[in-house]
XYZ file of C-alpha atoms in Angstrom:
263
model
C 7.663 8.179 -12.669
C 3.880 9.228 -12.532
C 2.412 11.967 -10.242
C -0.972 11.925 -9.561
C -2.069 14.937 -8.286
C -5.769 14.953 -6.312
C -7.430 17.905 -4.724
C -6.690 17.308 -1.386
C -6.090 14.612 1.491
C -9.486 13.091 1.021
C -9.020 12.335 -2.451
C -5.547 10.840 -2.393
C -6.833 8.402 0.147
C -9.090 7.399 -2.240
C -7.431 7.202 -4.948
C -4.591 5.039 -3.230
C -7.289 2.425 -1.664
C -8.341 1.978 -5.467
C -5.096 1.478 -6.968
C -4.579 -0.767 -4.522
C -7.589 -2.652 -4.665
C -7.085 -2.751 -8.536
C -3.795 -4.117 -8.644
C -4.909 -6.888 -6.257
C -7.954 -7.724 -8.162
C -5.748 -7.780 -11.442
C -2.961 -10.456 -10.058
C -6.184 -12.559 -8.821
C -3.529 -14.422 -5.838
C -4.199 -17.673 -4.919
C -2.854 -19.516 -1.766
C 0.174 -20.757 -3.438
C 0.907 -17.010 -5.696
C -0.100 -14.550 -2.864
C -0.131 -10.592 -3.425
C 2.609 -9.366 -1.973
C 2.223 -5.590 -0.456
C 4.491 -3.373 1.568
C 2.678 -1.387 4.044
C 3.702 2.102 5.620
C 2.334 3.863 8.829
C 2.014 7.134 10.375
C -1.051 9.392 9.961
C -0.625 9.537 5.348
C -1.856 6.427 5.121
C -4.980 6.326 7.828
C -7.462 7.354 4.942
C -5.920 4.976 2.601
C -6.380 2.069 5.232
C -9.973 3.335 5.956
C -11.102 3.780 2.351
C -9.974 -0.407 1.760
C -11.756 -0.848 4.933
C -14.666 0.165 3.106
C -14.007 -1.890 -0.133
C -13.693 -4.601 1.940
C -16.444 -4.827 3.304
C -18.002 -3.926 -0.049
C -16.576 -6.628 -1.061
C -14.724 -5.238 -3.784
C -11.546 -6.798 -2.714
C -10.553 -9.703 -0.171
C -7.337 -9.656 1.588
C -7.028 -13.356 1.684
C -4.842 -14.732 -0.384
C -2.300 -11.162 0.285
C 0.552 -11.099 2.049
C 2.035 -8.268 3.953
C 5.662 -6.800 5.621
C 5.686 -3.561 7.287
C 8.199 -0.994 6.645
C 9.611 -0.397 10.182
C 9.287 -0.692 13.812
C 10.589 1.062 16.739
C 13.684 -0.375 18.642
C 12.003 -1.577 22.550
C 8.270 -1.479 22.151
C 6.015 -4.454 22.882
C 3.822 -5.083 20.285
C 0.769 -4.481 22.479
C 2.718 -0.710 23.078
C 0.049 1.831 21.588
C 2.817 3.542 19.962
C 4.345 0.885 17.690
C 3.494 -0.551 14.500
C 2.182 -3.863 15.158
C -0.128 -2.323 17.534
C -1.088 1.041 14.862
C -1.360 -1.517 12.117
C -3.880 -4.211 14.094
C -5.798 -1.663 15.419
C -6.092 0.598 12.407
C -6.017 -2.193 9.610
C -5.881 -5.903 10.284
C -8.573 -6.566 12.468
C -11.027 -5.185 10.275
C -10.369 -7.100 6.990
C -9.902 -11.087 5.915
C -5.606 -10.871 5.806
C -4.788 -14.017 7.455
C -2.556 -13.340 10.674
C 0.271 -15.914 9.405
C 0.291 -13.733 5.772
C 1.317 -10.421 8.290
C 5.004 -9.773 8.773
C 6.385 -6.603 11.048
C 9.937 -6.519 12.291
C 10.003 -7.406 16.170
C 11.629 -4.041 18.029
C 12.149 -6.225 20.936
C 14.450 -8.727 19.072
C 18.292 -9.084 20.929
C 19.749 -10.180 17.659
C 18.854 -7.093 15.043
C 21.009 -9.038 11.695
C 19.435 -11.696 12.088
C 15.918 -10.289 12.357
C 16.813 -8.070 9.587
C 18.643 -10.879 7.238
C 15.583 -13.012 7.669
C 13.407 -10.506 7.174
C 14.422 -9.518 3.598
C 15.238 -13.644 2.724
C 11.510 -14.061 3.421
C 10.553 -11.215 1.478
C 12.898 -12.694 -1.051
C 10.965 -16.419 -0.860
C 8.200 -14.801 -1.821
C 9.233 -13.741 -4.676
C 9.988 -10.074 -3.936
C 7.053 -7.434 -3.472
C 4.438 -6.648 -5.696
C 3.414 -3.285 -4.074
C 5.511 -1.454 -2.060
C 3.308 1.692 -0.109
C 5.165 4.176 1.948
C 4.787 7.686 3.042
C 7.887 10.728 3.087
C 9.200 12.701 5.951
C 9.945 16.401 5.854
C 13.135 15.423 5.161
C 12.732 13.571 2.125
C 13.149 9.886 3.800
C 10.983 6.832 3.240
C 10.410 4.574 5.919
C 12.973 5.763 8.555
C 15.667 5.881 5.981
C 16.995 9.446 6.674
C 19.127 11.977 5.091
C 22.281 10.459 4.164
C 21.126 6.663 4.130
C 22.761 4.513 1.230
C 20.321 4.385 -1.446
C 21.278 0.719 -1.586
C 20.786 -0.031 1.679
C 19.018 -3.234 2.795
C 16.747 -4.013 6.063
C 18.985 -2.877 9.057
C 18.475 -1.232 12.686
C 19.036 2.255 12.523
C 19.375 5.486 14.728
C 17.044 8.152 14.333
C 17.405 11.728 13.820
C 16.602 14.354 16.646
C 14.290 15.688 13.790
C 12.394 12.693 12.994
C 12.473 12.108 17.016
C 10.489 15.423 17.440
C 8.482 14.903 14.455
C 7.351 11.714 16.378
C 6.894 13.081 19.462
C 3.488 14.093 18.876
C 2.443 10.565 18.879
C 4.340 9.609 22.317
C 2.145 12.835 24.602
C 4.694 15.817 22.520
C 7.465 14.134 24.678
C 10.441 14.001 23.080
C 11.987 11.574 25.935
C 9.231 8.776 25.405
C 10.229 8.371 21.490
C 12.243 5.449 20.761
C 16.201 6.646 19.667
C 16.381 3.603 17.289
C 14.140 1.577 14.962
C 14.514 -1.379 12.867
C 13.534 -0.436 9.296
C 13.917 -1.536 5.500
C 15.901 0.075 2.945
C 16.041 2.171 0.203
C 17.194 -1.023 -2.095
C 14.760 -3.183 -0.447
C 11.637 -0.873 -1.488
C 13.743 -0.239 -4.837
C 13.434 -4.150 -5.159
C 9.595 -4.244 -5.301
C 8.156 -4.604 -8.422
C 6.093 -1.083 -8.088
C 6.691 1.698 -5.560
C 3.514 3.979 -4.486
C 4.474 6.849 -2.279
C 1.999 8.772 -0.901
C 2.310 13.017 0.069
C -0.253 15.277 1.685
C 0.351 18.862 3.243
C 2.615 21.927 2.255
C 4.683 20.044 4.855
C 5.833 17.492 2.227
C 6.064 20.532 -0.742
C 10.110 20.673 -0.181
C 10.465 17.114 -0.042
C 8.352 16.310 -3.163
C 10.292 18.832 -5.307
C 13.204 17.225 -4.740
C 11.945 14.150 -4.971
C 10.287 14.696 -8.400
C 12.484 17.639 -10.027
C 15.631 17.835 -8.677
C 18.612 15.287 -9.246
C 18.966 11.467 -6.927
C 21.325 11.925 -3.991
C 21.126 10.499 -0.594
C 20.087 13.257 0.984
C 16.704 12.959 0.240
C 15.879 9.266 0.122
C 12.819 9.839 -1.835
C 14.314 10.697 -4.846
C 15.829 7.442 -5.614
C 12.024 6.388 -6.768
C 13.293 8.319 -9.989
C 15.264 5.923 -10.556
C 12.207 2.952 -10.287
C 10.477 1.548 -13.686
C 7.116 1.731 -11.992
C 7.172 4.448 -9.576
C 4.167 6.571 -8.326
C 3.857 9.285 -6.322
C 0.173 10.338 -5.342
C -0.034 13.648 -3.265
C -2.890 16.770 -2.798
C -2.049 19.802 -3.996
C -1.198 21.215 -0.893
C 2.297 19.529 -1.614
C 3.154 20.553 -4.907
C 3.610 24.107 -3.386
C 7.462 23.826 -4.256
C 7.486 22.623 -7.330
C 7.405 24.840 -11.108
C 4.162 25.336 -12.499
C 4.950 23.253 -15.523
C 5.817 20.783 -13.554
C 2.547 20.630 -12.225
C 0.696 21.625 -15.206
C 2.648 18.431 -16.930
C 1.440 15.713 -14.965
C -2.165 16.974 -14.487
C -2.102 16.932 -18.730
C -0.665 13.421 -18.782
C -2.609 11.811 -16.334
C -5.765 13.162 -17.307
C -8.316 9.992 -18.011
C -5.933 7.569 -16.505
C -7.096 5.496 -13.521
């Protein structure tokens, strides 16, 4: 696993965009080999989305031959809904660079039949070859994508209830009312972001310190999702230093050393 550690939020957003926009460059996709990247939302990944924005339109990197599937999606929300992901993701993303609206894939919350949306969501995925870059942010709580405490860390794209923590947590995007937040969402797995072929999770705020510790030093266990990346051959976590708060000064001290001079 690496840890990149940045000064703050600012930085990590940076940082992420380029990483990005490096490993994109370096596969050079074509129509018929596409990039394939997972994409997370929520407020972590605004300045990541914002800094590829602007290397877009640098044109330091296109987005047209990249393909992409969204982490999650709340259970009853039109896509036009200002509070679900096909909405954050168009509005905050998509309609400012070249991806190609056929390349996009997000789970449809409004589906009647959630296996089957699920099932072909991850044979799709799985047509494709499997993804390249998997991006996703962490909860309080430890879980990635809405794969809370106690989720199988094997577990594949499925609907699933959420927590009356992550509920409130969310509530601050539906007016601080916890009665407008969506009980259920449809979201991938632990084993399906395991599958990609790199894992980038991204942690800002002393809000995330208790997560990242366990995460990064204590042992794998279903309880906090997160630490299964451990477990990944290409695994990154990039977070501000805000969030290693929890975790042992050599700890820290350790990955600043190794890192140092690395992209």
């Amino acid at each position: 696993m690496r840890v990149i550690i940045k000064d703050n939020y600012d930085t990590v957003a940076k940082w992420a965009a380029s990483y990005v926009t490096y490993k994109i460059n370096a596969y050079k996709p074509t129509p018929t080999k596409p990039f394939v990247l997972g994409l997370p939302t929520g407020s972590t990944p605004l300045g990541m989305y914002e800094e590829l924005i602007k290397l877009y339109k640098a044109q330091k990197v296109s987005f047209e031959n990249v393909v992409t599937f969204n982490m999650d999606e709340y259970v009853g929300l039109m896509p036009s809904h200002p509070q679900s992901y096909h909405y954050f993701m168009q509005e905050n993303f998509f309609k400012y660079i070249n991806l190609k609206p056929q390349n996009i894939h997000l789970l449809n919350g409004m589906t009647k039949d959630f296996a089957k949306e699920c099932s072909e969501y991850e044979r799709t995925m799985r047509k494709l070859g499997g993804v390249n870059l998997f991006i996703g942010g962490v909860g309080e709580d430890g879980h990635i994508a809405f794969n809370e405490p106690f989720s199988s860390l094997t577990s594949r794209t499925r609907v699933k209830t959420l927590t009356e923590s992550t509920i409130k947590a969310n509530s601050r995007f539906f007016d601080n009312d916890v009665s407008k937040v969506p009980t259920m969402a449809l979201t991938v797995g632990v084993g399906t972001i395991m599958d990609a072929q790199e894992v980038m999770i991204l942690a800002t705020g002393k809000k995330k310190a208790e997560a990242l510790k366990h995460g990064i030093e204590e042992g794998v266990s279903h309880m906090w999702t997160i630490s299964e990346l451990q477990r990944h051959p290409h695994g990154i976590i990039v977070c501000d230093k805000e969030a290693t708060a929890s975790l042992e000064k050599s700890t820290v001290e350790y990955f600043l050393d190794i890192e140092r001079g690395k992209f």
